[in-house]
mmCIF file of C-alpha atoms in Angstrom:
data_model
loop_
_atom_site.group_PDB
_atom_site.id
_atom_site.type_symbol
_atom_site.label_atom_id
_atom_site.label_comp_id
_atom_site.label_asym_id
_atom_site.label_seq_id
_atom_site.Cartn_x
_atom_site.Cartn_y
_atom_site.Cartn_z
ATOM 1 C CA MET A 1 -13.467 24.125 27.652
ATOM 2 C CA SER A 2 -9.857 24.231 26.554
ATOM 3 C CA ALA A 3 -8.247 21.889 24.077
ATOM 4 C CA PRO A 4 -5.832 19.280 25.483
ATOM 5 C CA VAL A 5 -2.193 20.260 25.403
ATOM 6 C CA ARG A 6 -0.227 18.150 22.935
ATOM 7 C CA GLN A 7 3.501 17.819 22.528
ATOM 8 C CA ALA A 8 4.805 19.982 19.693
ATOM 9 C CA ALA A 9 5.539 17.985 16.552
ATOM 10 C CA GLN A 10 9.206 17.714 15.644
ATOM 11 C CA THR A 11 10.182 19.644 12.546
ATOM 12 C CA TYR A 12 12.384 17.395 10.432
ATOM 13 C CA ASN A 13 12.495 19.321 7.153
ATOM 14 C CA THR A 14 13.378 22.780 8.408
ATOM 15 C CA SER A 15 13.460 25.757 6.081
ATOM 16 C CA VAL A 16 16.838 27.341 5.411
ATOM 17 C CA PRO A 17 16.986 31.018 4.386
ATOM 18 C CA SER A 18 18.183 31.438 0.786
ATOM 19 C CA ALA A 19 18.382 27.653 0.397
ATOM 20 C CA ASP A 20 17.941 27.814 -3.372
ATOM 21 C CA SER A 21 21.208 29.730 -3.673
ATOM 22 C CA LEU A 22 23.131 27.115 -1.657
ATOM 23 C CA VAL A 23 24.427 23.672 -2.602
ATOM 24 C CA ARG A 24 21.396 21.514 -1.818
ATOM 25 C CA LEU A 25 22.508 18.024 -0.840
ATOM 26 C CA HIS A 26 20.167 17.634 2.139
ATOM 27 C CA LEU A 27 16.765 16.539 0.793
ATOM 28 C CA SER A 28 17.548 13.742 -1.692
ATOM 29 C CA GLU A 29 16.408 15.934 -4.568
ATOM 30 C CA SER A 30 17.060 14.821 -8.121
ATOM 31 C CA PRO A 31 19.737 16.799 -9.983
ATOM 32 C CA PHE A 32 18.267 15.557 -13.279
ATOM 33 C CA GLY A 33 15.053 17.556 -13.104
ATOM 34 C CA ALA A 34 11.793 16.108 -14.368
ATOM 35 C CA SER A 35 10.738 14.552 -17.644
ATOM 36 C CA PRO A 36 10.207 17.225 -20.329
ATOM 37 C CA ALA A 37 6.807 15.654 -20.860
ATOM 38 C CA ALA A 38 5.943 16.286 -17.201
ATOM 39 C CA VAL A 39 7.105 19.899 -17.427
ATOM 40 C CA ALA A 40 4.999 20.389 -20.555
ATOM 41 C CA ALA A 41 1.993 18.872 -18.784
ATOM 42 C CA VAL A 42 2.346 21.362 -15.937
ATOM 43 C CA THR A 43 2.589 24.242 -18.400
ATOM 44 C CA GLY A 44 -0.550 23.035 -20.116
ATOM 45 C CA GLU A 45 -2.505 23.271 -16.863
ATOM 46 C CA LEU A 46 -1.591 26.877 -16.109
ATOM 47 C CA ASP A 47 -4.574 28.333 -17.950
ATOM 48 C CA ARG A 48 -6.883 26.159 -15.826
ATOM 49 C CA ILE A 49 -5.595 27.007 -12.362
ATOM 50 C CA ASN A 50 -8.954 28.614 -11.564
ATOM 51 C CA ARG A 51 -10.480 25.116 -11.693
ATOM 52 C CA TYR A 52 -10.332 22.652 -8.832
ATOM 53 C CA PRO A 53 -8.405 19.431 -9.495
ATOM 54 C CA ALA A 54 -10.083 16.037 -9.839
ATOM 55 C CA PRO A 55 -10.813 14.912 -6.258
ATOM 56 C CA GLU A 56 -10.728 11.204 -7.169
ATOM 57 C CA ARG A 57 -7.456 11.555 -9.166
ATOM 58 C CA GLU A 58 -9.012 9.025 -11.555
ATOM 59 C CA GLU A 59 -6.746 9.493 -14.578
ATOM 60 C CA LEU A 60 -3.581 8.863 -12.573
ATOM 61 C CA VAL A 61 -5.202 5.946 -10.752
ATOM 62 C CA GLN A 62 -6.076 4.398 -14.130
ATOM 63 C CA ARG A 63 -2.533 4.892 -15.428
ATOM 64 C CA LEU A 64 -1.022 3.415 -12.258
ATOM 65 C CA SER A 65 -3.400 0.468 -12.506
ATOM 66 C CA ARG A 66 -2.120 -0.330 -15.988
ATOM 67 C CA HIS A 67 1.498 0.343 -15.048
ATOM 68 C CA TRP A 68 1.512 -2.027 -12.063
ATOM 69 C CA GLU A 69 -1.160 -4.410 -13.362
ATOM 70 C CA VAL A 70 -3.282 -4.127 -10.243
ATOM 71 C CA PRO A 71 -6.968 -3.184 -9.926
ATOM 72 C CA GLN A 72 -7.766 0.493 -9.456
ATOM 73 C CA GLU A 73 -9.353 -0.373 -6.104
ATOM 74 C CA GLN A 74 -5.864 -1.149 -4.814
ATOM 75 C CA ILE A 75 -4.461 2.340 -5.437
ATOM 76 C CA ALA A 76 -4.753 5.576 -3.454
ATOM 77 C CA VAL A 77 -3.169 8.827 -4.695
ATOM 78 C CA ALA A 78 -2.253 11.546 -2.203
ATOM 79 C CA ASN A 79 -0.248 14.709 -1.596
ATOM 80 C CA GLY A 80 3.084 12.894 -1.412
ATOM 81 C CA SER A 81 3.808 9.839 0.693
ATOM 82 C CA ASP A 82 3.864 12.096 3.782
ATOM 83 C CA GLU A 83 0.092 12.489 3.529
ATOM 84 C CA LEU A 84 -0.232 8.726 3.156
ATOM 85 C CA VAL A 85 1.805 8.152 6.306
ATOM 86 C CA LEU A 86 -0.594 10.385 8.235
ATOM 87 C CA ALA A 87 -3.678 8.910 6.557
ATOM 88 C CA THR A 88 -2.670 5.328 7.332
ATOM 89 C CA ALA A 89 -1.816 6.261 10.928
ATOM 90 C CA LEU A 90 -5.253 7.848 11.310
ATOM 91 C CA THR A 91 -7.102 5.019 9.586
ATOM 92 C CA LEU A 92 -5.652 1.530 9.775
ATOM 93 C CA GLY A 93 -5.271 -1.116 12.439
ATOM 94 C CA ASP A 94 -6.194 -1.051 16.116
ATOM 95 C CA PRO A 95 -6.064 2.619 17.221
ATOM 96 C CA ASP A 96 -5.787 1.584 20.860
ATOM 97 C CA ARG A 97 -2.422 -0.024 20.236
ATOM 98 C CA PRO A 98 0.782 1.880 19.461
ATOM 99 C CA GLY A 99 2.408 1.830 16.066
ATOM 100 C CA LEU A 100 5.655 -0.006 15.428
ATOM 101 C CA VAL A 101 8.641 1.679 13.800
ATOM 102 C CA THR A 102 12.363 1.121 13.681
ATOM 103 C CA ALA A 103 14.722 3.371 15.556
ATOM 104 C CA GLY A 104 17.067 5.524 13.517
ATOM 105 C CA THR A 105 14.819 6.123 10.524
ATOM 106 C CA PHE A 106 12.671 8.733 8.777
ATOM 107 C CA PRO A 107 10.969 10.634 11.627
ATOM 108 C CA GLY A 108 7.646 11.142 9.856
ATOM 109 C CA TYR A 109 6.187 7.828 11.038
ATOM 110 C CA LEU A 110 6.876 8.521 14.698
ATOM 111 C CA ALA A 111 5.741 12.142 14.363
ATOM 112 C CA ALA A 112 2.402 11.125 12.841
ATOM 113 C CA LEU A 113 1.748 8.375 15.389
ATOM 114 C CA GLU A 114 2.590 10.596 18.335
ATOM 115 C CA ARG A 115 0.627 13.575 17.038
ATOM 116 C CA ILE A 116 -2.608 11.592 16.737
ATOM 117 C CA GLY A 117 -2.124 10.003 20.149
ATOM 118 C CA ARG A 118 -1.344 6.430 19.156
ATOM 119 C CA GLY A 119 2.315 6.559 20.138
ATOM 120 C CA ALA A 120 4.934 4.119 18.910
ATOM 121 C CA VAL A 121 7.260 1.306 19.882
ATOM 122 C CA GLN A 122 10.741 1.472 18.339
ATOM 123 C CA VAL A 123 12.744 -1.592 17.311
ATOM 124 C CA PRO A 124 16.519 -1.001 17.316
ATOM 125 C CA LEU A 125 18.408 -1.295 14.049
ATOM 126 C CA ASP A 126 20.939 -4.038 13.473
ATOM 127 C CA GLY A 127 23.860 -1.744 12.642
ATOM 128 C CA PRO A 128 22.734 0.214 9.550
ATOM 129 C CA ARG A 129 20.006 -2.305 8.717
ATOM 130 C CA ILE A 130 16.476 -3.177 9.771
ATOM 131 C CA ASP A 131 16.242 -6.316 11.922
ATOM 132 C CA PRO A 132 13.305 -8.161 10.281
ATOM 133 C CA ALA A 133 13.076 -10.924 12.910
ATOM 134 C CA ALA A 134 12.926 -8.449 15.795
ATOM 135 C CA PHE A 135 10.381 -6.291 13.973
ATOM 136 C CA ALA A 136 8.208 -9.281 13.066
ATOM 137 C CA GLU A 137 8.250 -10.454 16.688
ATOM 138 C CA ARG A 138 6.880 -7.135 17.973
ATOM 139 C CA LEU A 139 4.327 -6.499 15.211
ATOM 140 C CA PRO A 140 1.433 -8.595 16.653
ATOM 141 C CA GLU A 141 1.304 -6.483 19.820
ATOM 142 C CA CYS A 142 1.019 -3.232 17.839
ATOM 143 C CA GLY A 143 -1.773 -1.586 15.860
ATOM 144 C CA ILE A 144 0.181 -0.747 12.693
ATOM 145 C CA GLY A 145 3.790 -0.976 11.504
ATOM 146 C CA TYR A 146 6.033 1.190 9.308
ATOM 147 C CA VAL A 147 9.173 -0.013 7.545
ATOM 148 C CA CYS A 148 11.353 2.301 5.467
ATOM 149 C CA ASN A 149 12.801 0.198 2.653
ATOM 150 C CA PRO A 150 15.179 1.177 1.153
ATOM 151 C CA HIS A 151 16.147 2.586 4.491
ATOM 152 C CA ASN A 152 16.483 6.293 5.098
ATOM 153 C CA PRO A 153 19.100 7.440 6.119
ATOM 154 C CA SER A 154 21.416 4.429 5.770
ATOM 155 C CA GLY A 155 20.525 3.584 2.140
ATOM 156 C CA THR A 156 20.327 -0.188 2.710
ATOM 157 C CA ALA A 157 17.573 -2.446 1.340
ATOM 158 C CA LEU A 158 16.006 -5.631 2.638
ATOM 159 C CA PRO A 159 16.511 -8.926 0.759
ATOM 160 C CA GLY A 160 13.529 -10.981 -0.369
ATOM 161 C CA PRO A 161 13.496 -13.404 2.611
ATOM 162 C CA ALA A 162 13.364 -10.457 5.027
ATOM 163 C CA LEU A 163 10.331 -9.035 3.210
ATOM 164 C CA ASP A 164 8.724 -12.480 3.383
ATOM 165 C CA THR A 165 9.304 -12.592 7.152
ATOM 166 C CA LEU A 166 7.676 -9.217 7.654
ATOM 167 C CA ALA A 167 4.741 -9.947 5.339
ATOM 168 C CA ALA A 168 4.141 -13.275 7.109
ATOM 169 C CA ALA A 169 4.000 -11.469 10.461
ATOM 170 C CA ALA A 170 1.434 -9.038 9.084
ATOM 171 C CA ARG A 171 -0.634 -11.865 7.600
ATOM 172 C CA SER A 172 -0.643 -14.026 10.748
ATOM 173 C CA SER A 173 -1.323 -11.137 13.145
ATOM 174 C CA GLY A 174 -3.644 -9.088 10.944
ATOM 175 C CA THR A 175 -1.647 -5.965 11.817
ATOM 176 C CA PRO A 176 -1.317 -3.645 8.794
ATOM 177 C CA LEU A 177 2.275 -3.126 7.709
ATOM 178 C CA VAL A 178 3.228 -0.105 5.616
ATOM 179 C CA PHE A 179 6.405 -0.228 3.520
ATOM 180 C CA ASP A 180 7.705 3.202 2.551
ATOM 181 C CA GLU A 181 9.478 2.602 -0.774
ATOM 182 C CA ALA A 182 10.253 6.211 -1.682
ATOM 183 C CA TYR A 183 13.734 5.294 -2.952
ATOM 184 C CA HIS A 184 12.944 1.990 -4.630
ATOM 185 C CA GLU A 185 13.386 3.264 -8.197
ATOM 186 C CA PHE A 186 17.106 3.845 -7.627
ATOM 187 C CA GLY A 187 17.858 0.205 -6.839
ATOM 188 C CA PRO A 188 18.630 -2.653 -9.238
ATOM 189 C CA PRO A 189 15.739 -3.977 -11.357
ATOM 190 C CA ASP A 190 15.489 -7.183 -9.332
ATOM 191 C CA GLN A 191 15.408 -5.436 -5.956
ATOM 192 C CA PRO A 192 12.634 -7.068 -3.856
ATOM 193 C CA GLN A 193 9.573 -4.905 -3.290
ATOM 194 C CA ALA A 194 6.444 -5.042 -1.172
ATOM 195 C CA ARG A 195 4.130 -5.059 -4.204
ATOM 196 C CA SER A 196 4.923 -8.709 -4.851
ATOM 197 C CA ARG A 197 3.665 -9.518 -1.316
ATOM 198 C CA LEU A 198 0.213 -8.019 -1.969
ATOM 199 C CA ARG A 199 -1.626 -11.300 -2.155
ATOM 200 C CA ASP A 200 -4.004 -13.508 -0.188
ATOM 201 C CA GLY A 201 -5.350 -10.524 1.724
ATOM 202 C CA THR A 202 -2.028 -9.861 3.432
ATOM 203 C CA PRO A 203 -2.423 -6.440 5.134
ATOM 204 C CA VAL A 204 0.635 -4.892 3.475
ATOM 205 C CA LEU A 205 0.763 -1.491 1.783
ATOM 206 C CA ALA A 206 3.534 -0.026 -0.374
ATOM 207 C CA LEU A 207 4.017 3.740 -0.528
ATOM 208 C CA ARG A 208 5.653 5.302 -3.581
ATOM 209 C CA THR A 209 6.443 8.891 -4.495
ATOM 210 C CA PHE A 210 7.018 10.972 -7.617
ATOM 211 C CA SER A 211 9.332 13.276 -5.628
ATOM 212 C CA LYS A 212 12.588 11.380 -5.930
ATOM 213 C CA ALA A 213 13.448 9.568 -9.160
ATOM 214 C CA TYR A 214 10.676 11.286 -11.124
ATOM 215 C CA GLY A 215 11.874 14.705 -9.949
ATOM 216 C CA LEU A 216 8.473 16.157 -8.970
ATOM 217 C CA ALA A 217 9.328 17.059 -5.362
ATOM 218 C CA ALA A 218 7.822 20.556 -5.505
ATOM 219 C CA LEU A 219 4.446 19.257 -6.713
ATOM 220 C CA ARG A 220 3.900 16.782 -3.841
ATOM 221 C CA ILE A 221 2.298 13.625 -5.211
ATOM 222 C CA GLY A 222 2.570 9.967 -4.263
ATOM 223 C CA TYR A 223 0.462 6.838 -4.010
ATOM 224 C CA ALA A 224 -0.194 3.659 -2.065
ATOM 225 C CA LEU A 225 -0.694 0.110 -3.322
ATOM 226 C CA GLY A 226 -2.457 -2.366 -1.075
ATOM 227 C CA PRO A 227 -5.447 -4.642 -0.450
ATOM 228 C CA ALA A 228 -8.701 -3.117 -1.703
ATOM 229 C CA GLU A 229 -10.364 -3.079 1.716
ATOM 230 C CA LEU A 230 -7.482 -1.172 3.318
ATOM 231 C CA ILE A 231 -7.105 1.200 0.382
ATOM 232 C CA ALA A 232 -10.840 1.961 0.596
ATOM 233 C CA GLU A 233 -10.399 3.062 4.200
ATOM 234 C CA VAL A 234 -7.378 5.203 3.324
ATOM 235 C CA ARG A 235 -9.331 6.818 0.492
ATOM 236 C CA ARG A 236 -12.135 7.727 2.902
ATOM 237 C CA THR A 237 -9.643 9.513 5.113
ATOM 238 C CA LEU A 238 -8.033 11.286 2.154
ATOM 239 C CA ALA A 239 -11.485 12.452 1.047
ATOM 240 C CA VAL A 240 -11.584 14.776 4.052
ATOM 241 C CA LEU A 241 -9.206 16.947 1.983
ATOM 242 C CA PRO A 242 -10.582 16.173 -1.497
ATOM 243 C CA PHE A 243 -8.419 18.665 -3.414
ATOM 244 C CA SER A 244 -5.087 18.048 -1.688
ATOM 245 C CA VAL A 245 -3.482 16.777 -4.920
ATOM 246 C CA ASN A 246 -3.357 19.806 -7.184
ATOM 247 C CA ARG A 247 -4.138 19.896 -10.899
ATOM 248 C CA ALA A 248 -0.538 20.449 -12.028
ATOM 249 C CA ALA A 249 0.726 17.558 -9.891
ATOM 250 C CA GLN A 250 -1.808 15.123 -11.306
ATOM 251 C CA ALA A 251 -1.004 16.087 -14.893
ATOM 252 C CA ALA A 252 2.750 15.928 -14.298
ATOM 253 C CA ALA A 253 2.551 12.513 -12.641
ATOM 254 C CA VAL A 254 0.531 11.069 -15.531
ATOM 255 C CA ALA A 255 3.111 12.354 -18.026
ATOM 256 C CA ALA A 256 6.090 11.292 -15.909
ATOM 257 C CA LEU A 257 4.743 7.775 -15.505
ATOM 258 C CA ALA A 258 4.424 7.482 -19.273
ATOM 259 C CA ASP A 259 8.041 8.550 -19.811
ATOM 260 C CA GLN A 260 9.815 5.438 -18.544
ATOM 261 C CA GLU A 261 12.744 6.187 -20.858
ATOM 262 C CA PHE A 262 13.503 9.309 -18.809
ATOM 263 C CA LEU A 263 13.211 7.317 -15.583
ATOM 264 C CA GLY A 264 15.634 4.744 -16.972
ATOM 265 C CA ARG A 265 18.207 7.463 -17.669
ATOM 266 C CA VAL A 266 17.817 8.813 -14.140
ATOM 267 C CA ARG A 267 18.396 5.338 -12.737
ATOM 268 C CA ARG A 268 21.506 4.727 -14.828
ATOM 269 C CA GLU A 269 23.040 8.133 -14.203
ATOM 270 C CA SER A 270 22.273 7.955 -10.483
ATOM 271 C CA GLU A 271 24.006 4.584 -10.275
ATOM 272 C CA GLU A 272 27.035 5.928 -12.135
ATOM 273 C CA ARG A 273 27.222 8.988 -9.910
ATOM 274 C CA ARG A 274 26.853 6.888 -6.765
ATOM 275 C CA ARG A 275 29.693 4.641 -7.943
ATOM 276 C CA TRP A 276 31.910 7.645 -8.718
ATOM 277 C CA PHE A 277 31.127 9.371 -5.411
ATOM 278 C CA CYS A 278 31.856 6.266 -3.340
ATOM 279 C CA ALA A 279 35.137 5.723 -5.198
ATOM 280 C CA GLU A 280 36.062 9.336 -4.482
ATOM 281 C CA LEU A 281 35.195 8.847 -0.818
ATOM 282 C CA ASP A 282 37.491 5.819 -0.763
ATOM 283 C CA ARG A 283 40.278 7.793 -2.425
ATOM 284 C CA ARG A 284 40.025 10.502 0.201
ATOM 285 C CA GLY A 285 39.896 8.054 3.085
ATOM 286 C CA TYR A 286 36.267 8.354 4.191
ATOM 287 C CA ARG A 287 34.058 5.525 5.390
ATOM 288 C CA TRP A 288 30.534 5.260 3.986
ATOM 289 C CA LEU A 289 27.536 2.934 3.982
ATOM 290 C CA PRO A 290 26.615 0.960 0.851
ATOM 291 C CA SER A 291 23.500 2.486 -0.696
ATOM 292 C CA VAL A 292 20.861 1.600 -3.288
ATOM 293 C CA THR A 293 19.349 5.098 -3.153
ATOM 294 C CA ASN A 294 20.179 8.584 -4.431
ATOM 295 C CA PHE A 295 22.115 9.453 -1.293
ATOM 296 C CA VAL A 296 25.100 8.092 0.609
ATOM 297 C CA ALA A 297 25.639 8.164 4.376
ATOM 298 C CA VAL A 298 29.216 9.331 4.982
ATOM 299 C CA ALA A 299 30.773 8.575 8.372
ATOM 300 C CA VAL A 300 31.816 11.827 10.059
ATOM 301 C CA ALA A 301 32.604 12.325 13.735
ATOM 302 C CA SER A 302 30.444 15.030 15.337
ATOM 303 C CA SER A 303 28.161 14.959 12.326
ATOM 304 C CA ASP A 304 25.878 17.593 13.853
ATOM 305 C CA LYS A 305 28.720 20.113 14.067
ATOM 306 C CA ALA A 306 29.969 19.185 10.601
ATOM 307 C CA GLN A 307 26.497 19.803 9.151
ATOM 308 C CA ASP A 308 26.382 23.280 10.679
ATOM 309 C CA ILE A 309 29.909 24.218 9.600
ATOM 310 C CA LEU A 310 29.257 23.105 6.032
ATOM 311 C CA ALA A 311 26.151 25.287 5.880
ATOM 312 C CA ARG A 312 27.572 28.316 7.669
ATOM 313 C CA ASP A 313 31.061 28.474 6.201
ATOM 314 C CA HIS A 314 30.703 26.736 2.847
ATOM 315 C CA GLY A 315 27.078 27.188 1.765
ATOM 316 C CA ILE A 316 26.546 23.423 1.545
ATOM 317 C CA LEU A 317 23.420 21.774 2.938
ATOM 318 C CA VAL A 318 23.645 18.118 3.991
ATOM 319 C CA ARG A 319 21.664 16.142 6.563
ATOM 320 C CA ASP A 320 23.076 15.105 9.935
ATOM 321 C CA THR A 321 21.684 11.605 10.468
ATOM 322 C CA GLY A 322 21.634 12.236 14.195
ATOM 323 C CA MET A 323 18.225 13.853 13.681
ATOM 324 C CA PHE A 324 17.001 10.408 12.573
ATOM 325 C CA GLY A 325 18.406 8.815 15.731
ATOM 326 C CA PHE A 326 21.302 7.432 13.687
ATOM 327 C CA PRO A 327 24.249 9.706 14.594
ATOM 328 C CA GLY A 328 27.751 9.774 13.195
ATOM 329 C CA HIS A 329 26.973 10.234 9.494
ATOM 330 C CA LEU A 330 26.108 12.900 6.981
ATOM 331 C CA ARG A 331 23.438 11.918 4.479
ATOM 332 C CA VAL A 332 24.618 13.393 1.183
ATOM 333 C CA SER A 333 22.279 13.562 -1.813
ATOM 334 C CA LEU A 334 23.762 12.577 -5.163
ATOM 335 C CA GLY A 335 23.748 16.047 -6.655
ATOM 336 C CA SER A 336 25.816 17.071 -9.660
ATOM 337 C CA GLU A 337 29.457 15.994 -9.828
ATOM 338 C CA GLU A 338 30.478 19.625 -9.342
ATOM 339 C CA GLU A 339 28.344 19.904 -6.193
ATOM 340 C CA LEU A 340 29.750 16.677 -4.792
ATOM 341 C CA ARG A 341 33.337 17.803 -5.434
ATOM 342 C CA THR A 342 32.547 21.068 -3.657
ATOM 343 C CA PHE A 343 31.220 19.070 -0.703
ATOM 344 C CA LEU A 344 34.238 16.774 -0.599
ATOM 345 C CA ASP A 345 36.718 19.636 -0.730
ATOM 346 C CA ALA A 346 34.893 21.392 2.101
ATOM 347 C CA LEU A 347 34.723 18.198 4.140
ATOM 348 C CA ASP A 348 38.480 17.737 3.700
ATOM 349 C CA GLN A 349 38.977 21.152 5.266
ATOM 350 C CA ILE A 350 36.668 20.403 8.170
ATOM 351 C CA THR A 351 38.071 16.990 9.028
ATOM 352 C CA ALA A 352 41.702 17.915 8.351
ATOM 353 C CA GLY A 353 42.800 14.295 8.132
ATOM 354 C CA ALA A 354 40.781 13.027 11.110
ATOM 355 C CA ARG A 355 38.887 10.257 9.297
#
């Protein structure tokens, strides 16, 4: 018997030859590195790399429990939030119903749902923003939902009433709703978050990552917060790959979580750089979307061609948002000021006044 033929999964984080020698503004990486305490923790694990990591990730789970003041049973740690997207798609909700996603967003949700055969329904965006009423209306007919908030690639975030609308739809329908909050740490302190909606058995999960603000992208580690019964199911799925979160990643995440002073500096400096970059975009006559993340979506006609020219002729990597189904912009990570000036000067040459 032959295996069924499946559609090839879309590659959305393609490798670029010699990428480390180029200006990397395409993957929302932190230019501030990681906490020195996290780096030291990784170094301290190097003489134990012959030992398997803790499959239950218990130390980090305990630290996260204290940090967020939630029971340990409501936390699942995984190999980045990407693994949690796949695990929730495999595990939660009615598998005979398609998932629900928004159009024009991070492609990982759709890729996971299609690869496992669930498929997905897409709700159009309202300009650069998620339409919470339209999403909430469609959620009951679907098996699981995914909302990227803050939104990638536009950089916008939902207000509190919008989160309430979505959580209410999940509660009334019983359909699990997963909020991907990978960029939440870059927003203002009072920015609404899904964690505050984790009550009364509402089937809502929040995904977080150590890749962005904590600067641990290479180590691949993230976690989910949610109702204990849903987290238990996700943990069972993750247990199929018990050692997917390596020893160095676990140690670094524990140390990074403890160094909130470093995280505070990253937040402040990211906000300052975002403000400077947007002012510079204004000065040069470019349109851009307001952002609460560590990237800005810059309006550029023929953004796919501009992305390729910047890479080929200028050694600058940025992300054409057309690959998200949101064309007409370049998503530009908030790298160093020198890197951003290099990008802007190159973009001036490419657009030649056509802005």
